[in-house]
Short mmCIF file of C-alpha atoms and ligand atoms in Angstrom, two decimals:
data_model
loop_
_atom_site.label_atom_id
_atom_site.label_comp_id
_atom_site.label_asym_id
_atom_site.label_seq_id
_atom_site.Cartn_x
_atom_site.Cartn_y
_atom_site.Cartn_z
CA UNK A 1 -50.49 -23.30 47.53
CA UNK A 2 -47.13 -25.43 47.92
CA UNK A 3 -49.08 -28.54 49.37
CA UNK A 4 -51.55 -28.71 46.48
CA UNK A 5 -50.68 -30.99 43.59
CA UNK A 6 -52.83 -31.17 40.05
CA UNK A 7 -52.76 -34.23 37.70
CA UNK A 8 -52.56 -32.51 33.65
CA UNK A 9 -53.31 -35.09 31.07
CA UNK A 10 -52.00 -33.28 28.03
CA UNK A 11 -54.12 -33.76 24.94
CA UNK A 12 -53.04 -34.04 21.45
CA UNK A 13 -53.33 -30.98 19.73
CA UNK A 14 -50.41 -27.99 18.47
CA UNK A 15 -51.73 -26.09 21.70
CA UNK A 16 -49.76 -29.18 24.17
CA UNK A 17 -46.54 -27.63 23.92
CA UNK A 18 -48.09 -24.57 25.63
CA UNK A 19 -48.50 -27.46 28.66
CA UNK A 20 -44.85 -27.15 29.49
CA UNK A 21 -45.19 -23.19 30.18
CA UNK A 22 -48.23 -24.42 32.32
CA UNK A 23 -46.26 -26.60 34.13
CA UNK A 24 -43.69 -24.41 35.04
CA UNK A 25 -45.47 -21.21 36.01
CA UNK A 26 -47.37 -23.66 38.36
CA UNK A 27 -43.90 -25.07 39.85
CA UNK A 28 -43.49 -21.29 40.30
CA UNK A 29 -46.19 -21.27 42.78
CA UNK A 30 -45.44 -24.32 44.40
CA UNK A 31 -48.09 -25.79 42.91
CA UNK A 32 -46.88 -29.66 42.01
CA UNK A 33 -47.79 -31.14 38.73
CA UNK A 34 -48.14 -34.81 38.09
CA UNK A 35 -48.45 -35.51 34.05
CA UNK A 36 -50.39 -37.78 31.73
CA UNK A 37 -49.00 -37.36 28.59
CA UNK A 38 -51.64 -38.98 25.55
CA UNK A 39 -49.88 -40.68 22.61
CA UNK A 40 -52.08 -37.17 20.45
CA UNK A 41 -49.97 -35.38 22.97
CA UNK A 42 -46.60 -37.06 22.78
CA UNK A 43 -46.75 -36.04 18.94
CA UNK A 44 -46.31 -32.73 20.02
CA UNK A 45 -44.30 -32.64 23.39
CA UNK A 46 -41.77 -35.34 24.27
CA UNK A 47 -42.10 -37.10 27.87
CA UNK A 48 -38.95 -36.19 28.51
CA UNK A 49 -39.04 -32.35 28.03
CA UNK A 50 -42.71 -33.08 30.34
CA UNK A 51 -40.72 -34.98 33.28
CA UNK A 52 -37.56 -32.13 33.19
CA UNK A 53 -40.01 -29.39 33.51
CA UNK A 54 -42.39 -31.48 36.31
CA UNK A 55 -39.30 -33.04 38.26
CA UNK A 56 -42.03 -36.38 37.86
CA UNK A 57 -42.03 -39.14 36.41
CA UNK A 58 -44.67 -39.16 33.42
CA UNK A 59 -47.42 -41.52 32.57
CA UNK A 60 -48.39 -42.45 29.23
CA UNK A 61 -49.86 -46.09 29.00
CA UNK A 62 -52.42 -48.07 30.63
CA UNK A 63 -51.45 -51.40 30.92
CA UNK A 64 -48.11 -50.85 32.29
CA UNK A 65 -46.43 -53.24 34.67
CA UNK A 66 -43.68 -51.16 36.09
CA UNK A 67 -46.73 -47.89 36.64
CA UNK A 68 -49.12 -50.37 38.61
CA UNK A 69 -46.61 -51.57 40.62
CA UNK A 70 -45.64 -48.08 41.36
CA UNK A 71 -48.77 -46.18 41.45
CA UNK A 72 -51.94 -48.10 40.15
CA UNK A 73 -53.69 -45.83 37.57
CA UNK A 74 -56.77 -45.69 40.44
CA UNK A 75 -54.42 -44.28 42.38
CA UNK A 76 -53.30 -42.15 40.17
CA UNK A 77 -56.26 -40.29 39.32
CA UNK A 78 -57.09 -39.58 42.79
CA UNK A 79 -53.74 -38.57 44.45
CA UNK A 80 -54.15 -34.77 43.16
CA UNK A 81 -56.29 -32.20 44.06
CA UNK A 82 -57.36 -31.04 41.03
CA UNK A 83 -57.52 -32.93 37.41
CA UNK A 84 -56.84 -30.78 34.51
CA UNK A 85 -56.97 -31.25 30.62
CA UNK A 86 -54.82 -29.13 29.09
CA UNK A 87 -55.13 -29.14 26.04
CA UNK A 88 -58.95 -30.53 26.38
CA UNK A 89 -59.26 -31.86 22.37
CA UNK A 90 -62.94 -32.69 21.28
CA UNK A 91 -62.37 -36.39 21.37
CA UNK A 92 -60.75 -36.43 24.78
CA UNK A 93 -63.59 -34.70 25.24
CA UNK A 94 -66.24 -36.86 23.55
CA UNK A 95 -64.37 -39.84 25.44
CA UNK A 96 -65.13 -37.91 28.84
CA UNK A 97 -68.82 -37.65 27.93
CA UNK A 98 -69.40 -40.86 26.82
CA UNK A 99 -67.60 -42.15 29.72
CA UNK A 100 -64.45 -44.71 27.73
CA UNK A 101 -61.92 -45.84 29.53
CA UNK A 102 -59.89 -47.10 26.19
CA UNK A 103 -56.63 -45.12 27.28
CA UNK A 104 -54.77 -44.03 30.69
CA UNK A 105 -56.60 -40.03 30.11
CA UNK A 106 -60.02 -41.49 29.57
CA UNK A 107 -59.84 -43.98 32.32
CA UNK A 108 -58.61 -41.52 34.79
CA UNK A 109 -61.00 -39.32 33.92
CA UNK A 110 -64.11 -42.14 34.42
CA UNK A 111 -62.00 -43.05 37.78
CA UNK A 112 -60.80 -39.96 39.12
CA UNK A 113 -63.61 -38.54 42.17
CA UNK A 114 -61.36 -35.30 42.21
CA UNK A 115 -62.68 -32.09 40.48
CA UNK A 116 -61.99 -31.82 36.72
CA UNK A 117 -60.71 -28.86 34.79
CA UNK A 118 -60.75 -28.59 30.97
CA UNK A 119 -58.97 -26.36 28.96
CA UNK A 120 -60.05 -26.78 25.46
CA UNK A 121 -58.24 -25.38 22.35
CA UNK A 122 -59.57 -26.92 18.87
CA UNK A 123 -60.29 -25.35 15.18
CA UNK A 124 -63.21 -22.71 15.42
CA UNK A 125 -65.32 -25.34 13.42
CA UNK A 126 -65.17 -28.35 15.74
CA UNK A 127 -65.43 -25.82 18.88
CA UNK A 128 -68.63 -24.52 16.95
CA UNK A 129 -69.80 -27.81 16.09
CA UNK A 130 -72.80 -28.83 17.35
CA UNK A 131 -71.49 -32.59 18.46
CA UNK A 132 -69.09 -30.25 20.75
CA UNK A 133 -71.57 -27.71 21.99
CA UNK A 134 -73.49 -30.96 23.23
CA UNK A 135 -70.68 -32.71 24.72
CA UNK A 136 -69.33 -29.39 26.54
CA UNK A 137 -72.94 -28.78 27.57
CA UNK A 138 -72.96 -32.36 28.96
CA UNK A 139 -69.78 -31.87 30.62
CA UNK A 140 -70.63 -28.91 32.81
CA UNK A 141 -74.02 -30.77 33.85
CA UNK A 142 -71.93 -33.74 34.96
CA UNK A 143 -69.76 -31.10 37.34
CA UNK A 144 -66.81 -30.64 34.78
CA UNK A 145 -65.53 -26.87 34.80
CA UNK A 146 -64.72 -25.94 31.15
CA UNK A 147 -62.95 -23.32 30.21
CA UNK A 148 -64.46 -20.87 27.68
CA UNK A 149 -61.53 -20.78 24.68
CA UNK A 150 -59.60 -17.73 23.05
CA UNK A 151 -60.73 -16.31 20.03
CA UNK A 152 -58.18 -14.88 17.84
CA UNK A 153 -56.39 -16.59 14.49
CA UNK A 154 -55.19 -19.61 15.24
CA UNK A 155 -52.40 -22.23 14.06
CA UNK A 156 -54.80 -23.48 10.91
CA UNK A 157 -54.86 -20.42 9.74
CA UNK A 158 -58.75 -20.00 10.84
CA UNK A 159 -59.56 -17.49 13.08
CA UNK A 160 -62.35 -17.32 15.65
CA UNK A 161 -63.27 -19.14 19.47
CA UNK A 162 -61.06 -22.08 20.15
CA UNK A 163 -57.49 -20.90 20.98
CA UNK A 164 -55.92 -22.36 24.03
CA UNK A 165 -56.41 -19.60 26.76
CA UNK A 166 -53.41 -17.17 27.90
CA UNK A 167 -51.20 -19.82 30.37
CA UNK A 168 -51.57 -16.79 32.95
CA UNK A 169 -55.30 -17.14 32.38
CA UNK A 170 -55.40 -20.90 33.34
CA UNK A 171 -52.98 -20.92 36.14
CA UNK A 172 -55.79 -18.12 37.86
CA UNK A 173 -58.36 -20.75 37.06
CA UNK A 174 -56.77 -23.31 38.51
CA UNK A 175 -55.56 -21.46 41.78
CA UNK A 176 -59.60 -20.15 42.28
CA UNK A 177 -60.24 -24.25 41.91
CA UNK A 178 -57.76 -24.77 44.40
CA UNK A 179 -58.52 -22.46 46.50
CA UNK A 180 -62.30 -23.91 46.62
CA UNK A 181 -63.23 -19.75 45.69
CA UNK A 182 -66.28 -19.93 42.77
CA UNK A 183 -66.65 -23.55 42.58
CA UNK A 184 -68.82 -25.51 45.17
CA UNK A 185 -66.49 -28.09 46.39
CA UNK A 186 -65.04 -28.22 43.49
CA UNK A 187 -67.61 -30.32 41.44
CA UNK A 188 -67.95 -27.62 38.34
CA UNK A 189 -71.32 -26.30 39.90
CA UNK A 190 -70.15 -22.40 38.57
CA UNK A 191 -69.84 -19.73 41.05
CA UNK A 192 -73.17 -17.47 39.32
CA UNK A 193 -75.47 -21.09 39.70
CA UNK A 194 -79.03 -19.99 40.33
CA UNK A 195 -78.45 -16.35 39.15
CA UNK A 196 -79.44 -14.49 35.98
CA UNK A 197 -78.05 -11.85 34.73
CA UNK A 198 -79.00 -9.54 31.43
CA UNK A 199 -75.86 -8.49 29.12
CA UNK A 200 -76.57 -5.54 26.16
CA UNK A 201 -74.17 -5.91 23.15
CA UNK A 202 -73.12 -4.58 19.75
CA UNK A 203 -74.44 -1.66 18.06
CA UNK A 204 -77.92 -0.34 17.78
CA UNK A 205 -78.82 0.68 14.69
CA UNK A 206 -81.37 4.07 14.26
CA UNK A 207 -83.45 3.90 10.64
CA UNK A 208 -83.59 7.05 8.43
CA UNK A 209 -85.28 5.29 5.68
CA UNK A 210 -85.63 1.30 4.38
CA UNK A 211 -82.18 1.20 3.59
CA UNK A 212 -80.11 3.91 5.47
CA UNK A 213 -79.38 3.98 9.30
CA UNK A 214 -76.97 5.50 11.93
CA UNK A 215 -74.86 3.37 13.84
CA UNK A 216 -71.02 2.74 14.75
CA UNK A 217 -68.32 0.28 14.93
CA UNK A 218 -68.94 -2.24 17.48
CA UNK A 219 -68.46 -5.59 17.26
CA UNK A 220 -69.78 -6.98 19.80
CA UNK A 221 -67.17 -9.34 20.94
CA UNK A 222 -66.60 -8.33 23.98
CA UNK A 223 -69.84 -7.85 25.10
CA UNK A 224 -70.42 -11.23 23.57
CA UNK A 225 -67.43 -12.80 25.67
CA UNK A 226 -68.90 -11.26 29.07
CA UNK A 227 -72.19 -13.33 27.97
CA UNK A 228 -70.19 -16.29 27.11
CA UNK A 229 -68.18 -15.93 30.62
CA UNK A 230 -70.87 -15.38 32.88
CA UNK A 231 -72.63 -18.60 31.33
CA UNK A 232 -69.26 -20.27 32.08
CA UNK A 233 -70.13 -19.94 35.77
CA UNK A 234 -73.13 -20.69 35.87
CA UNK A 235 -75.18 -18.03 35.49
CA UNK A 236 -78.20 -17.66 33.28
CA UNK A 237 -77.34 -15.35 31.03
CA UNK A 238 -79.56 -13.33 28.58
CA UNK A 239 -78.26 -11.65 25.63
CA UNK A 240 -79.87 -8.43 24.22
CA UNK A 241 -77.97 -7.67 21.01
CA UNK A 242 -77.79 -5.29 18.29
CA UNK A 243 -76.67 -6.56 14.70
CA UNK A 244 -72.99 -8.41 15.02
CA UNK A 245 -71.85 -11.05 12.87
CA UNK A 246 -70.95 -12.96 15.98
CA UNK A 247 -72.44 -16.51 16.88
CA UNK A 248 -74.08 -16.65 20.18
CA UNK A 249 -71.96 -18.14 23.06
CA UNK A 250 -72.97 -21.62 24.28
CA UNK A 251 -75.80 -21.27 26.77
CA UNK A 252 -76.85 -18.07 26.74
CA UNK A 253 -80.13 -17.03 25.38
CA UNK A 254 -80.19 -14.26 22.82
CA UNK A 255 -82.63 -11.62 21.69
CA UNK A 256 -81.61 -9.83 18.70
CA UNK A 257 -82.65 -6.24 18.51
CA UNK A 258 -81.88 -3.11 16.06
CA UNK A 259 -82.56 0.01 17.99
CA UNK A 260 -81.97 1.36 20.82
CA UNK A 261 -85.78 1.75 22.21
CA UNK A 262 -86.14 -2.20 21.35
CA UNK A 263 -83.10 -2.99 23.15
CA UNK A 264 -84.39 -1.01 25.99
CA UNK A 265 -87.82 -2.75 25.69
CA UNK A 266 -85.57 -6.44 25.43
CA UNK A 267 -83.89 -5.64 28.67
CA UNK A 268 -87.18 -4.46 30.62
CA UNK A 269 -88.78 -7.78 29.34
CA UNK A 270 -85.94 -9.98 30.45
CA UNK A 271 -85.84 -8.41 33.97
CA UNK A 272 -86.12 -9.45 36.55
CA UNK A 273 -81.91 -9.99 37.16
CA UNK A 274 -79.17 -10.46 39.88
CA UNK A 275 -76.60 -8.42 37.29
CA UNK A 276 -77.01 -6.07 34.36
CA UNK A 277 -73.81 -5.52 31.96
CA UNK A 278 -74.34 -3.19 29.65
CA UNK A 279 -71.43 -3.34 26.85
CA UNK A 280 -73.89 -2.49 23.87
CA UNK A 281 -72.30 0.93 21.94
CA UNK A 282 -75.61 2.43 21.91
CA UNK A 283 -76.96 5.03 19.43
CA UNK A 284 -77.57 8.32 21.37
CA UNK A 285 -79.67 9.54 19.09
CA UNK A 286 -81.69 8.41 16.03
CA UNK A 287 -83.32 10.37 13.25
CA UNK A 288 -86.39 12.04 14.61
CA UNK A 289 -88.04 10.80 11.79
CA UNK A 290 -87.67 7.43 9.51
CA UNK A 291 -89.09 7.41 6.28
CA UNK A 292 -91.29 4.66 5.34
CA UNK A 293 -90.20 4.76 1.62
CA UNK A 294 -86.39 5.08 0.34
CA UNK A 295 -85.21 8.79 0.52
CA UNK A 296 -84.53 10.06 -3.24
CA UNK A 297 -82.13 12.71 -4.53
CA UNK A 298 -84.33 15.64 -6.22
CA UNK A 299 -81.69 16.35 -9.00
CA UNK A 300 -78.56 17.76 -9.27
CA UNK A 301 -78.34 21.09 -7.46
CA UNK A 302 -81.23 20.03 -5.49
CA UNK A 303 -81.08 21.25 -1.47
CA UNK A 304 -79.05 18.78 0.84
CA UNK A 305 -81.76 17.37 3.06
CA UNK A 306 -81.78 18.00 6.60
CA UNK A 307 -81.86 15.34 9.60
CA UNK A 308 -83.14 16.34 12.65
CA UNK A 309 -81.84 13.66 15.64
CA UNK A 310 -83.90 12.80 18.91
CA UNK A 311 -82.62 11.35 21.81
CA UNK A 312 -82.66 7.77 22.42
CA UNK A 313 -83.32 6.24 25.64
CA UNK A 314 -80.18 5.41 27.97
CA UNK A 315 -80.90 2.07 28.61
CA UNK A 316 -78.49 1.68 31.19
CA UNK A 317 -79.88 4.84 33.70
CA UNK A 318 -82.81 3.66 33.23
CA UNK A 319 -82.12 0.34 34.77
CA UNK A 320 -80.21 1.86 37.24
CA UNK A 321 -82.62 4.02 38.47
CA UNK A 322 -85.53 1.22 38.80
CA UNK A 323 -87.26 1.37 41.91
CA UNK A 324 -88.96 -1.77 40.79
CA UNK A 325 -86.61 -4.56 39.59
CA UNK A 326 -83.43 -3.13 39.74
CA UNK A 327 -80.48 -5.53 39.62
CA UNK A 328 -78.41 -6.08 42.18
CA UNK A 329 -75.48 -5.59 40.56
CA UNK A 330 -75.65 -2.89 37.79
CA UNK A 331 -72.33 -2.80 35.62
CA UNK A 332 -71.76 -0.13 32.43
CA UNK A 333 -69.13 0.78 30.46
CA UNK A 334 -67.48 3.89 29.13
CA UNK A 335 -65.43 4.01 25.75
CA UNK A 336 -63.46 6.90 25.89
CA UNK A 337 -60.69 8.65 23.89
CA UNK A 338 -59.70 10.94 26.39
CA UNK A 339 -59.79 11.35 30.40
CA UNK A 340 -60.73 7.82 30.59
CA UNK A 341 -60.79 7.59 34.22
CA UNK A 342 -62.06 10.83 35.17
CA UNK A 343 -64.79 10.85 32.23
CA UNK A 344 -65.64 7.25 33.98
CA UNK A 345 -65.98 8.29 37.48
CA UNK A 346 -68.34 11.03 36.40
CA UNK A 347 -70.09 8.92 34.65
CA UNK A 348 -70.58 6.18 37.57
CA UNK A 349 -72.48 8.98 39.33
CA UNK A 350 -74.43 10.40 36.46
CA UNK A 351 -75.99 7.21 35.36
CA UNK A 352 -76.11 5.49 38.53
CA UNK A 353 -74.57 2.23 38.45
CA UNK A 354 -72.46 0.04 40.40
CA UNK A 355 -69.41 -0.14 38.59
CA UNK A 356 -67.92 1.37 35.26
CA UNK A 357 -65.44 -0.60 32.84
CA UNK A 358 -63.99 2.14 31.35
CA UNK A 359 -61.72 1.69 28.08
CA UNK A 360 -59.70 3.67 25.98
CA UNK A 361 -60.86 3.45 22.70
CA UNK A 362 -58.47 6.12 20.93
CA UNK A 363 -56.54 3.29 19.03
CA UNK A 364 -57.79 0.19 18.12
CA UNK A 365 -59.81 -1.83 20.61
CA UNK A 366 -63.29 -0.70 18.92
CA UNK A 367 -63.40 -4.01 16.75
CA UNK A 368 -60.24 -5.41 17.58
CA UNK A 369 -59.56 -8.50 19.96
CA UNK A 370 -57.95 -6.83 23.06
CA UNK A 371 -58.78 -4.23 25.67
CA UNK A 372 -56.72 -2.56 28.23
CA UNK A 373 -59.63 -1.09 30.50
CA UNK A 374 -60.14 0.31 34.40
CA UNK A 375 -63.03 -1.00 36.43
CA UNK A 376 -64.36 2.17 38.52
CA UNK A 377 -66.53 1.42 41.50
CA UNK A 378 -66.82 4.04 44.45
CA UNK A 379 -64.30 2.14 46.49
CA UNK A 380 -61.84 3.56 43.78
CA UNK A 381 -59.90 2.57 40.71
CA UNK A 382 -58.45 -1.31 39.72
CA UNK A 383 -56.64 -0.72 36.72
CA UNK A 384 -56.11 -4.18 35.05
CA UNK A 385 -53.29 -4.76 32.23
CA UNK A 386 -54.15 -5.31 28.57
CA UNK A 387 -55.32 -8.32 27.72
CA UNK A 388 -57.71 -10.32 25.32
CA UNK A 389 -61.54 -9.43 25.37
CA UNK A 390 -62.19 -12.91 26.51
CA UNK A 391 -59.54 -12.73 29.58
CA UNK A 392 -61.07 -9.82 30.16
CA UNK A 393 -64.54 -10.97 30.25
CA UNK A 394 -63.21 -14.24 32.16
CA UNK A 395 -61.92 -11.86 35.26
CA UNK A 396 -65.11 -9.74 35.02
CA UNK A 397 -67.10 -12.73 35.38
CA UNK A 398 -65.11 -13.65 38.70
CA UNK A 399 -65.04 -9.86 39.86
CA UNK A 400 -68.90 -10.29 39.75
CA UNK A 401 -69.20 -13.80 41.17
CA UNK A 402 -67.22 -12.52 44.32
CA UNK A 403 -69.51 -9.75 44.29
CA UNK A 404 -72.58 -11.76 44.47
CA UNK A 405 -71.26 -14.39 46.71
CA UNK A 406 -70.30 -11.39 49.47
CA UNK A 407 -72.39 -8.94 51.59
CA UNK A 408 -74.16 -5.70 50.11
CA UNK A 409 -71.38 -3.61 50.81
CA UNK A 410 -68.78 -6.03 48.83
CA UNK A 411 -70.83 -5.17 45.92
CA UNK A 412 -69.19 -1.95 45.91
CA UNK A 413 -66.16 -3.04 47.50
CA UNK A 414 -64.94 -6.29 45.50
CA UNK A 415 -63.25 -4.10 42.39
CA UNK A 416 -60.96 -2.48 44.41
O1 C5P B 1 -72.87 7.98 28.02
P1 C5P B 1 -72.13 6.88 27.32
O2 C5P B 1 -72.73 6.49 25.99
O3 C5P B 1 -70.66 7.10 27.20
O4 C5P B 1 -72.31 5.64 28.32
C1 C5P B 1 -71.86 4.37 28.01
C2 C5P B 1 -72.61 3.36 28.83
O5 C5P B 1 -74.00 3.63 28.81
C3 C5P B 1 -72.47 1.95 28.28
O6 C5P B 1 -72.58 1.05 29.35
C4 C5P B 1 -73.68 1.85 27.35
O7 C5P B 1 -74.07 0.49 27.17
C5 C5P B 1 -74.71 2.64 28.10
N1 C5P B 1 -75.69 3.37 27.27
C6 C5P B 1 -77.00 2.95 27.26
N2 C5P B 1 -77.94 3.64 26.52
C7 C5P B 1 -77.58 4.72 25.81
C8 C5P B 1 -76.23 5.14 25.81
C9 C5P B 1 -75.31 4.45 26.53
O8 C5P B 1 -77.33 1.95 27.91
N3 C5P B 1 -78.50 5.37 25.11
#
């Protein structure tokens, strides 16, 4: 990587000083960084503190006499290898949509005919808004690779999607764009273009009466950022989901479901797929028998009623076990409290699959934001460190993507 330079136009948002950590884990690597520094951004980072940490001189106007002289700003946005916005705000990204060229960023970014990166990091309301969703949509047509943002509580106060990404995160995304791995020469066409792939998520939920049902804790999130991530790429990506109070990642196509035979039935119907993920926590078993009208205490002293369970279908065997249809790539997971890797391995055999994610769900990943988790394939073991669901789902994403872009046998191979 030491020959390969990036230009970073830092945006203006409380996310920019993260910029000079980017900056120097990619000096690190060799990887030279050339900066555009906004006037948004210079309200949060100093050009000086930019230039000590890049060694480079940095560029913050348009018209300036001494810059064109140097380095005209043509020149400028085509002497790196790779463009990236870091932080990407909305309007820097609006500006890139609409195609302005009222600032140095802006106009590089209309002149530059290297690939583009964005890193966005906003409030959770202007991420979710739907002027945003349109112009990030827009983006990725026009060949811009956008990053999917963090979710967690951010500097506002709010919490939800739109945290900048872990630095360690970006610098892997912008090493795979340098190295030309998962893009098509580099113009934001995602590694998973042209594939589809089916992701289960949530709970299910198993009726007893109207108003009573069995069910569990999952939130869905990181099934939800697995969806999310594979859309990232490229993929087409539908969503079979139990009840989550989670918004639907940018597009991905959902189909809500409550129990575990619809879910089954959602999945069948959305076939046929390149990949199945199966993340959904679903309900082994559901009351044999739901009552159509609410269940009523007899009195005090009455008998406790009795519920007898039957067994729901295990979605994910059974789509591993197609003759018919079955995906190429068939991933599921195994929360476990105990054993994790062992109970996982088993588990890869008994149901069938491809590969097992297996997490340890003894303290408190069930709901939470991170996951520390093992992906078991039959090659063996790749235990990764713990990180956020979304990194997570980000280097899942790519796992799969290099298993789809190799052979057969690097479907099995590629985890280890
Ligand atoms: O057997 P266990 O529930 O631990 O297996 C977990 C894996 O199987 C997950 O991938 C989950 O989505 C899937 N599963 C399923 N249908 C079930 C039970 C689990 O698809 N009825």
């Amino acid at each position: 990587m030491s020959d390969k330079r990036i230009l970073l136009i830092i945006g203006g948002g409380i996310a920019a000083y993260k910029s000079l950590e980017l900056i120097r884990e990619l000096g690190r690597r060799g990887i030279a960084c050339r900066c555009i520094l906004t006037s948004g951004g210079s309200q949060f980072v100093t050009p000086l503190s930019v230039s000590a940490l890049s060694g480079e001189k940095v560029f913050t106007e348009l018209f300036d006499l001494d810059d064109e002289a140097e380095m005209g700003h043509i020149q400028l946005s085509r002497s790196a290898d790779l463009v990236v916005v870091c932080p990407a705000t909305a309007d820097l990204m609006a500006k890139a949509v609409h195609g302005h060229a009222n600032d140095l960023a802006s106009t590089t970014l209309l002149a530059t005919d290297t690939p583009v990166l964005m890193v966005p990091a906003m409030n959770v309301r202007m991420w979710q808004h739907a002027a945003t969703e349109r112009n990030v949509a827009q983006l990725r047509s026009d060949g811009v690779t956008v990053m999917e943002p963090d979710e967690g509580a951010m500097a506002c106060g709010e919490f939800g999607p739109g945290r900048l990404p872990q630095v360690p995160a970006i610098v892997a995304e912008i090493e795979r764009q340098l190295d030309g791995q998962g893009q098509s020469s580099g113009k934001g066409k995602g590694a998973l273009e042209g594939t589809h792939c089916i992701v289960t998520a949530g709970p299910t939920r198993e009726p007893l009466d109207p108003v009573r049902f069995l069910s569990n804790h999952s939130s869905g999130r990181q099934g939800y950022a697995i969806a999310g991530a594979l859309a990232a790429e490229g993929a087409r990506v539908t969503l079979v989901s139990g009840p989550v109070a989670l918004e639907a990642p940018r597009g991905v196509d959902l189909v809500k479901v409550e129990t575990a035979r619809q879910m089954l039935k959602a999945v069948e119907d959305a076939l046929p797929a390149d990949v199945f993920v199966s993340v959904a926590a679903v309900a082994d078993w559901r009351p044999a028998r739901a009552a159509t009208k609410k269940l009523k205490i007899k009195g005090a002293g009455s008998a406790t009623p009795s519920m007898e369970l039957a067994e729901n279908p295990d979605i994910l065997r059974t789509v591993s076990n197609k003759r018919k249809n079955r995906p190429g790539l068939v991933i599921g997971f195994a929360a476990e409290t105990n054993d994790v890797e062992e109970h996982a391995t088993a588990k890869l055999k008994r149901k069938g699959c491809d590969w097992i994610v297996a997490n340890d769900v003894s303290g408190d990943v069930m709901g939470g934001t991170e996951n520390e988790i093992a992906l078991v394939t039959q090659g063996g073991i790749d235990r990764w460190p713990r990180m956020g669901k979304t990194d997570v789902a980000r280097r899942l994403a790519q796992k799969i993507a290099e298993a789809l872009g190799g052979s057969d046998d690097d479907v099995k191979l590629a985890a280890e």
